[in-house]
PDB file of C-alpha atoms in Angstrom:
ATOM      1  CA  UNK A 429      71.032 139.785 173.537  1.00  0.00           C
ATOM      2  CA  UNK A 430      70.464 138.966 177.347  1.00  0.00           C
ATOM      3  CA  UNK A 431      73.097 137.583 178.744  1.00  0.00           C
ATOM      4  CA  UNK A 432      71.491 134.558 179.956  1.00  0.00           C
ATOM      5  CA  UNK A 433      70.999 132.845 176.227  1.00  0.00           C
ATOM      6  CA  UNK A 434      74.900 133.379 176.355  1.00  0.00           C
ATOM      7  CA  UNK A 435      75.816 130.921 179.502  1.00  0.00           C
ATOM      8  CA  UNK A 436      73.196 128.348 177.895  1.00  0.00           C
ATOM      9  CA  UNK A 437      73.280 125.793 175.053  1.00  0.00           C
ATOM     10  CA  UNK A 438      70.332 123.811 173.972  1.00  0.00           C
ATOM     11  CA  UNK A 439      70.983 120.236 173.138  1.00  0.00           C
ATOM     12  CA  UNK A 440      68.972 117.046 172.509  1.00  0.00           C
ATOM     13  CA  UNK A 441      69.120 114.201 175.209  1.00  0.00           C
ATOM     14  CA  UNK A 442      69.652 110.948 172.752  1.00  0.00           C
ATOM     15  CA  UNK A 443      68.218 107.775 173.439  1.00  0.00           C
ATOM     16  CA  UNK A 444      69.562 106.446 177.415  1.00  0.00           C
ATOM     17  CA  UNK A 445      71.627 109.187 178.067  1.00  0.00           C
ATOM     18  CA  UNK A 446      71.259 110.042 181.882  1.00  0.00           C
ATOM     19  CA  UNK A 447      72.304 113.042 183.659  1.00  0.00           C
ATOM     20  CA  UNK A 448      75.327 111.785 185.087  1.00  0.00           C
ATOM     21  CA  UNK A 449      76.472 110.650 181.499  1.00  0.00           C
ATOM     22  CA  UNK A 450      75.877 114.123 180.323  1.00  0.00           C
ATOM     23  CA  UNK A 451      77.512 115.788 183.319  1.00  0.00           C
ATOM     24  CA  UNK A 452      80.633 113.729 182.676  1.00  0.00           C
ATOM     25  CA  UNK A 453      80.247 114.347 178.858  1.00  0.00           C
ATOM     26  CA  UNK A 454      80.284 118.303 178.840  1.00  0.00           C
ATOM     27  CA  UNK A 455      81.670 118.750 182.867  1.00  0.00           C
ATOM     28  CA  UNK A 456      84.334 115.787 183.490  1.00  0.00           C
ATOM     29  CA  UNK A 457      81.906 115.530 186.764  1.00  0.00           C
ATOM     30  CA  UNK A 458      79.262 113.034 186.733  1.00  0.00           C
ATOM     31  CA  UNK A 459      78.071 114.670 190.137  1.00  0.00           C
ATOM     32  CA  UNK A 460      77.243 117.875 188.538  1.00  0.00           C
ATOM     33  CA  UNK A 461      74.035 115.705 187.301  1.00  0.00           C
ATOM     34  CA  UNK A 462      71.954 118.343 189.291  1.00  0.00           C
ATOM     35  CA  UNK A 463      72.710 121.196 187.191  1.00  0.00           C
ATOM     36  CA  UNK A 464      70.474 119.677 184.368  1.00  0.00           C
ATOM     37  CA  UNK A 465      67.152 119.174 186.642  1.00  0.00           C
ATOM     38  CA  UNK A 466      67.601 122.892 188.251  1.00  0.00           C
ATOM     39  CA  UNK A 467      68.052 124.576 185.168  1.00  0.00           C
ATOM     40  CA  UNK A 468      65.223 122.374 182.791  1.00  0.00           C
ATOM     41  CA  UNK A 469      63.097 122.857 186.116  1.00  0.00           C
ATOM     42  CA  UNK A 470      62.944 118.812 186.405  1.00  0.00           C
ATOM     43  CA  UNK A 471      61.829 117.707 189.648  1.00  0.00           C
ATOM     44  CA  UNK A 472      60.717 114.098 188.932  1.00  0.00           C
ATOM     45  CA  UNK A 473      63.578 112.674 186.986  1.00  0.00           C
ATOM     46  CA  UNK A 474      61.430 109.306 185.833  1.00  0.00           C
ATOM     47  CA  UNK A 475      58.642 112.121 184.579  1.00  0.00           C
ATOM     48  CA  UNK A 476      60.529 114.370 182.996  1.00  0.00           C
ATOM     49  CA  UNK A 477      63.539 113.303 181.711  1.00  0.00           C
ATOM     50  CA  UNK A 478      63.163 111.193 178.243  1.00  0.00           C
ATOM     51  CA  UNK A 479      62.651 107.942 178.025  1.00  0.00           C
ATOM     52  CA  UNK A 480      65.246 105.457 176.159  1.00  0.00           C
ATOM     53  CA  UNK A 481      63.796 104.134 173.021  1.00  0.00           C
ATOM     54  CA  UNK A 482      63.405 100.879 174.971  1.00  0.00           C
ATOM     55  CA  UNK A 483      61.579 102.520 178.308  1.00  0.00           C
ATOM     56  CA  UNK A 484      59.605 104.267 175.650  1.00  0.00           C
ATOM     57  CA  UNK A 485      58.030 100.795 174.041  1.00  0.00           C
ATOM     58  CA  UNK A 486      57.548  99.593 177.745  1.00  0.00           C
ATOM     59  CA  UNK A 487      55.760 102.751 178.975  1.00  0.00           C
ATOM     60  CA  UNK A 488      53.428 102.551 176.698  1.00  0.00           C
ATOM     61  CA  UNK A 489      53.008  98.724 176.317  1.00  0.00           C
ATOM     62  CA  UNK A 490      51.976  99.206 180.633  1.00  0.00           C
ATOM     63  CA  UNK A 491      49.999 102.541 180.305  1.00  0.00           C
ATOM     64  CA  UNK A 492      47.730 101.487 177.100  1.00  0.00           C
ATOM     65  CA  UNK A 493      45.946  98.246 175.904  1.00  0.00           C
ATOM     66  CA  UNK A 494      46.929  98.416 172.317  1.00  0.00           C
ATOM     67  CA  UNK A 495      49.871 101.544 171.551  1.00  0.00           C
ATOM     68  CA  UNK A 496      48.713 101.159 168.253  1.00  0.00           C
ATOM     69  CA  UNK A 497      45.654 102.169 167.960  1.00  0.00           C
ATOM     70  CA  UNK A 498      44.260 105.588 167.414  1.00  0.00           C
ATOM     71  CA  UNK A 499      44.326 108.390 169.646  1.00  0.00           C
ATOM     72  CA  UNK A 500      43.364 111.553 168.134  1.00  0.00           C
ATOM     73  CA  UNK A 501      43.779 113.292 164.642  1.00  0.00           C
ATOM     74  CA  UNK A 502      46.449 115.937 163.551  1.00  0.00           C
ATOM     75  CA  UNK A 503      47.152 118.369 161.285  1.00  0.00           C
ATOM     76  CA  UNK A 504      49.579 117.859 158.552  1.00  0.00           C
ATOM     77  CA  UNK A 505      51.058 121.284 157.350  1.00  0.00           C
ATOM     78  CA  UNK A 506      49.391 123.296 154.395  1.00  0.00           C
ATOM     79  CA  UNK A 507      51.990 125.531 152.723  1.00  0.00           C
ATOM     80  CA  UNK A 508      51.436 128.297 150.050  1.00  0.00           C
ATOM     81  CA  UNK A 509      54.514 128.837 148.520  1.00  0.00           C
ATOM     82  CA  UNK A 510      56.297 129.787 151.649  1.00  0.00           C
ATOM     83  CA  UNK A 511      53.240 130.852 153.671  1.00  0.00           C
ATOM     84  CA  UNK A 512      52.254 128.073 156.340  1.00  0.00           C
ATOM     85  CA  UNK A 513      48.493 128.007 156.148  1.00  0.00           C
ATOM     86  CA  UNK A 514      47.985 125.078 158.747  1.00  0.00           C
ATOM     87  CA  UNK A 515      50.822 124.314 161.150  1.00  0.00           C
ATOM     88  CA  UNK A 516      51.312 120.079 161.591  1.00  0.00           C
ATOM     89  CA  UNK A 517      49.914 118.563 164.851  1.00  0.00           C
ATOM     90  CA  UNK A 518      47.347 120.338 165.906  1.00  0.00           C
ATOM     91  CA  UNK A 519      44.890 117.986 167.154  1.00  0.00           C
ATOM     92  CA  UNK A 520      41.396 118.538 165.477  1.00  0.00           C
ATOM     93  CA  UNK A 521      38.492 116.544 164.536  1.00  0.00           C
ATOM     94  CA  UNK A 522      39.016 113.527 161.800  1.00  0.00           C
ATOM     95  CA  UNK A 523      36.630 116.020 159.421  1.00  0.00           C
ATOM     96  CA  UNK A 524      38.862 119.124 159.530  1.00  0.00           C
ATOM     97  CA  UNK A 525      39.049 120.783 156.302  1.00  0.00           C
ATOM     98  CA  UNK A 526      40.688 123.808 155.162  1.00  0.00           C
ATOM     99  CA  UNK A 527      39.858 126.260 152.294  1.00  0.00           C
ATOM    100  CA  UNK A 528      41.618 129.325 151.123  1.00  0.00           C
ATOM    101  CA  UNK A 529      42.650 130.740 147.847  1.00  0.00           C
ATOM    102  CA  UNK A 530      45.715 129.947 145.906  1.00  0.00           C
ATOM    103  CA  UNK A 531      46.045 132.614 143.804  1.00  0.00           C
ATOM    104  CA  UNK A 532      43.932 130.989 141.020  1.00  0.00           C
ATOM    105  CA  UNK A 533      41.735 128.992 142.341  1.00  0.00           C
ATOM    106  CA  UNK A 534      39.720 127.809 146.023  1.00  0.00           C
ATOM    107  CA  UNK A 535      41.225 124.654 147.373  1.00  0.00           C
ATOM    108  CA  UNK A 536      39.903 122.427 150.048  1.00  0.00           C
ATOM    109  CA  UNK A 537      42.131 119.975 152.075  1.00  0.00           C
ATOM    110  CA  UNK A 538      41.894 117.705 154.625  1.00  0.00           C
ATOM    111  CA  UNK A 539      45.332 117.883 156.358  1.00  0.00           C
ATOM    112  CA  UNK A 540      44.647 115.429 158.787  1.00  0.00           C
ATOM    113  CA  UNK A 541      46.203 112.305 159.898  1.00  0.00           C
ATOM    114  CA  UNK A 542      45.748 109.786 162.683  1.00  0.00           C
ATOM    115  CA  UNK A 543      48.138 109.574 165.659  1.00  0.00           C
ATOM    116  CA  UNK A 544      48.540 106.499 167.994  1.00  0.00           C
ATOM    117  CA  UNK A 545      48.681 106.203 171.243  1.00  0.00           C
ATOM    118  CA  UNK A 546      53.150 105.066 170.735  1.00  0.00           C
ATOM    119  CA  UNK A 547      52.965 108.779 168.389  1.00  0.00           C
ATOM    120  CA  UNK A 548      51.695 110.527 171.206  1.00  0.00           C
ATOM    121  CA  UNK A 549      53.682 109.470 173.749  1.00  0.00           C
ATOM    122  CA  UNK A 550      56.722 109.854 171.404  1.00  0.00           C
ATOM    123  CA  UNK A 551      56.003 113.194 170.256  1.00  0.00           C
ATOM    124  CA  UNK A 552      56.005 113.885 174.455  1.00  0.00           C
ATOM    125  CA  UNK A 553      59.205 112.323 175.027  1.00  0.00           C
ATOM    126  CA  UNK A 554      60.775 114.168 171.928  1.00  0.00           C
ATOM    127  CA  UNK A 555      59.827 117.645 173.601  1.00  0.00           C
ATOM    128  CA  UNK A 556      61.188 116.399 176.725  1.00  0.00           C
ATOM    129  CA  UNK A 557      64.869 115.554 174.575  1.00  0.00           C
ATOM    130  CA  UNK A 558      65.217 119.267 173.979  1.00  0.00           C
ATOM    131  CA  UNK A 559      66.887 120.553 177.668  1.00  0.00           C
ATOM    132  CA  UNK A 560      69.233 123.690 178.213  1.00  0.00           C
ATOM    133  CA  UNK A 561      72.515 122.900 179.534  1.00  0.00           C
ATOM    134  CA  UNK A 562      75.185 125.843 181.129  1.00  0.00           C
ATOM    135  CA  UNK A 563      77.935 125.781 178.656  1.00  0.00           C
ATOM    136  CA  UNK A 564      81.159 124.328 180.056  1.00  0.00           C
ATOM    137  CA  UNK A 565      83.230 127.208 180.257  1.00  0.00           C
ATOM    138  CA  UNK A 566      80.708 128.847 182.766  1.00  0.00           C
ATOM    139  CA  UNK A 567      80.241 125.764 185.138  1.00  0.00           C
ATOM    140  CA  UNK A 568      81.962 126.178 187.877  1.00  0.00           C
ATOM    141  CA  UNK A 569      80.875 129.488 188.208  1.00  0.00           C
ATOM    142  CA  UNK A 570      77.180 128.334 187.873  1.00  0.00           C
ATOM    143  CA  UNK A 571      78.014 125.729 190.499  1.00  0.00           C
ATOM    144  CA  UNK A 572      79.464 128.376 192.857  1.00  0.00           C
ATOM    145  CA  UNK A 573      77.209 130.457 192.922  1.00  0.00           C
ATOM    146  CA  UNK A 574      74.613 128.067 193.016  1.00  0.00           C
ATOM    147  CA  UNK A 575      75.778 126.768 196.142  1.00  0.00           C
ATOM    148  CA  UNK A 576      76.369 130.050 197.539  1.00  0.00           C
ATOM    149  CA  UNK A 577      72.652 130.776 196.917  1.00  0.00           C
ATOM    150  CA  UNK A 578      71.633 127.465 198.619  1.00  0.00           C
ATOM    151  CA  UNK A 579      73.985 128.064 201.860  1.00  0.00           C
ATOM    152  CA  UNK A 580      72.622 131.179 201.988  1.00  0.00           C
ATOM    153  CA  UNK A 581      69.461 130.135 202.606  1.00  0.00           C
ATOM    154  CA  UNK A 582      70.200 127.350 204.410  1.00  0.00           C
ATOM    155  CA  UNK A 583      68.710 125.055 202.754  1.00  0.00           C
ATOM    156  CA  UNK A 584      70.686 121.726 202.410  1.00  0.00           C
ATOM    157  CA  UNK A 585      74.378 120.650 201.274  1.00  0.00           C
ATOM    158  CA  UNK A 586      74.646 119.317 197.673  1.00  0.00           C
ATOM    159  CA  UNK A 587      77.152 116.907 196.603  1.00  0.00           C
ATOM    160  CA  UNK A 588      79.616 117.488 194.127  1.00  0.00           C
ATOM    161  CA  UNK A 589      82.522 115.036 194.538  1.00  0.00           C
ATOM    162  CA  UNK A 590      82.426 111.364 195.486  1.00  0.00           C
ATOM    163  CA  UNK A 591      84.356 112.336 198.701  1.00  0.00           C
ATOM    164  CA  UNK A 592      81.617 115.097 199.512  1.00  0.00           C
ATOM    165  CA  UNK A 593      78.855 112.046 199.884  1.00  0.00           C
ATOM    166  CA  UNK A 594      78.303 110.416 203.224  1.00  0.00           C
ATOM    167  CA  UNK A 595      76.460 107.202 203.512  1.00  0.00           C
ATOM    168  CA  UNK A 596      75.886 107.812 207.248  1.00  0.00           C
TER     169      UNK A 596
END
C-alpha cells in the first residue's frame, strides 16, 4: 500500500462546516484551515467547497428560473443478480432503453429518470462533500514540512497561530 493513502483519511464535509471548524475539529488549530484547500487542490473556496443546505437552495434559486424543473435524464441502475448492467446517473436521452438476456428470457427497460436543475446541483455539491484530510497524528509534520517546502522557495509566509497574523 503506498504510503500516502496511510497519512490520509477521507471524510464527508456535513452541511456548514467550514475549514476552520474542521481544522479545530481534527487539529485543535482553526488556522490549519489551509491544509484542507492544498491537499483537495481547492483554490476558490466559494467554488469548491460545499455548499450548506441553505447556500445550496439560494444558489440555485439565483443561478436558475425555476430549480425545479427538468434538466436532463439519468440512468437508474439495472442489476442482474449481482451483475450491474447499467450504472445510475448517467445522463442519456429520455428514450434510453436497455435489452439483454436474463437467463430465460430478453428484457427491455427504460432505466431512466428525470433530474432537476436543485438534483443537479446537489449531486455537484455532494461530490464536492467527499475531501481528504491528513490524519491528526501526522499534522504537524505535514505542516512542517509544508512550510519548509514553501520557504524554500520563497514563496510567501503562511499563518498558523493568531499571533503569527499581522494586520499591518
Amino acid at each position: 500500500m503506498p504510503i500516502i493513502s496511510k497519512i490520509f483519511d477521507e471524510y464527508i464535509v456535513q452541511s456548514g462546516e467550514r475549514p476552520e471548524d474542521l481544522a479545530l475539529k481534527f487539529y485543535n488549530n482553526p488556522f490549519y484551515n489551509w491544509v484542507f484547500f492544498i491537499i483537495n487542490d481547492i483554490v476558490n473556496y466559494h467554488e469548491q467547497w460545499p455548499r450548506s443546505t441553505q447556500q445550496l437552495q439560494a444558489y440555485c434559486a439565483a443561478k436558475y428560473d425555476n430549480p425545479a424543473a427538468g434538466k436532463d435524464y439519468i440512468t437508474t441502475e439495472v442489476k442482474k443478480g449481482i451483475d450491474i448492467i447499467v450504472p445510475a446517473g448517467k445522463v442519456v436521452p429520455s428514450t434510453f432503453q436497455i435489452t439483454y438476456y436474463d437467463g430465460s428470457t430478453t428484457v427491455t427497460a427504460n432505466p431512466v429518470a428525470s433530474r432537476s436543475f436543485y438534483q443537479f446541483e446537489e449531486s455537484v455539491n455532494a461530490e464536492k462533500e467527499r475531501i481528504q484530510l491528513v490524519k491528526p497524528e501526522f499534522i504537524e509534520d505535514f505542516v512542517e514540512a509544508y512550510l519548509i517546502r514553501v520557504q524554500k522557495a520563497g514563496m510567501f509566509d503562511i499563518g498558523i497561530t493568531a499571533d503569527s497574523l499581522s494586520m499591518s
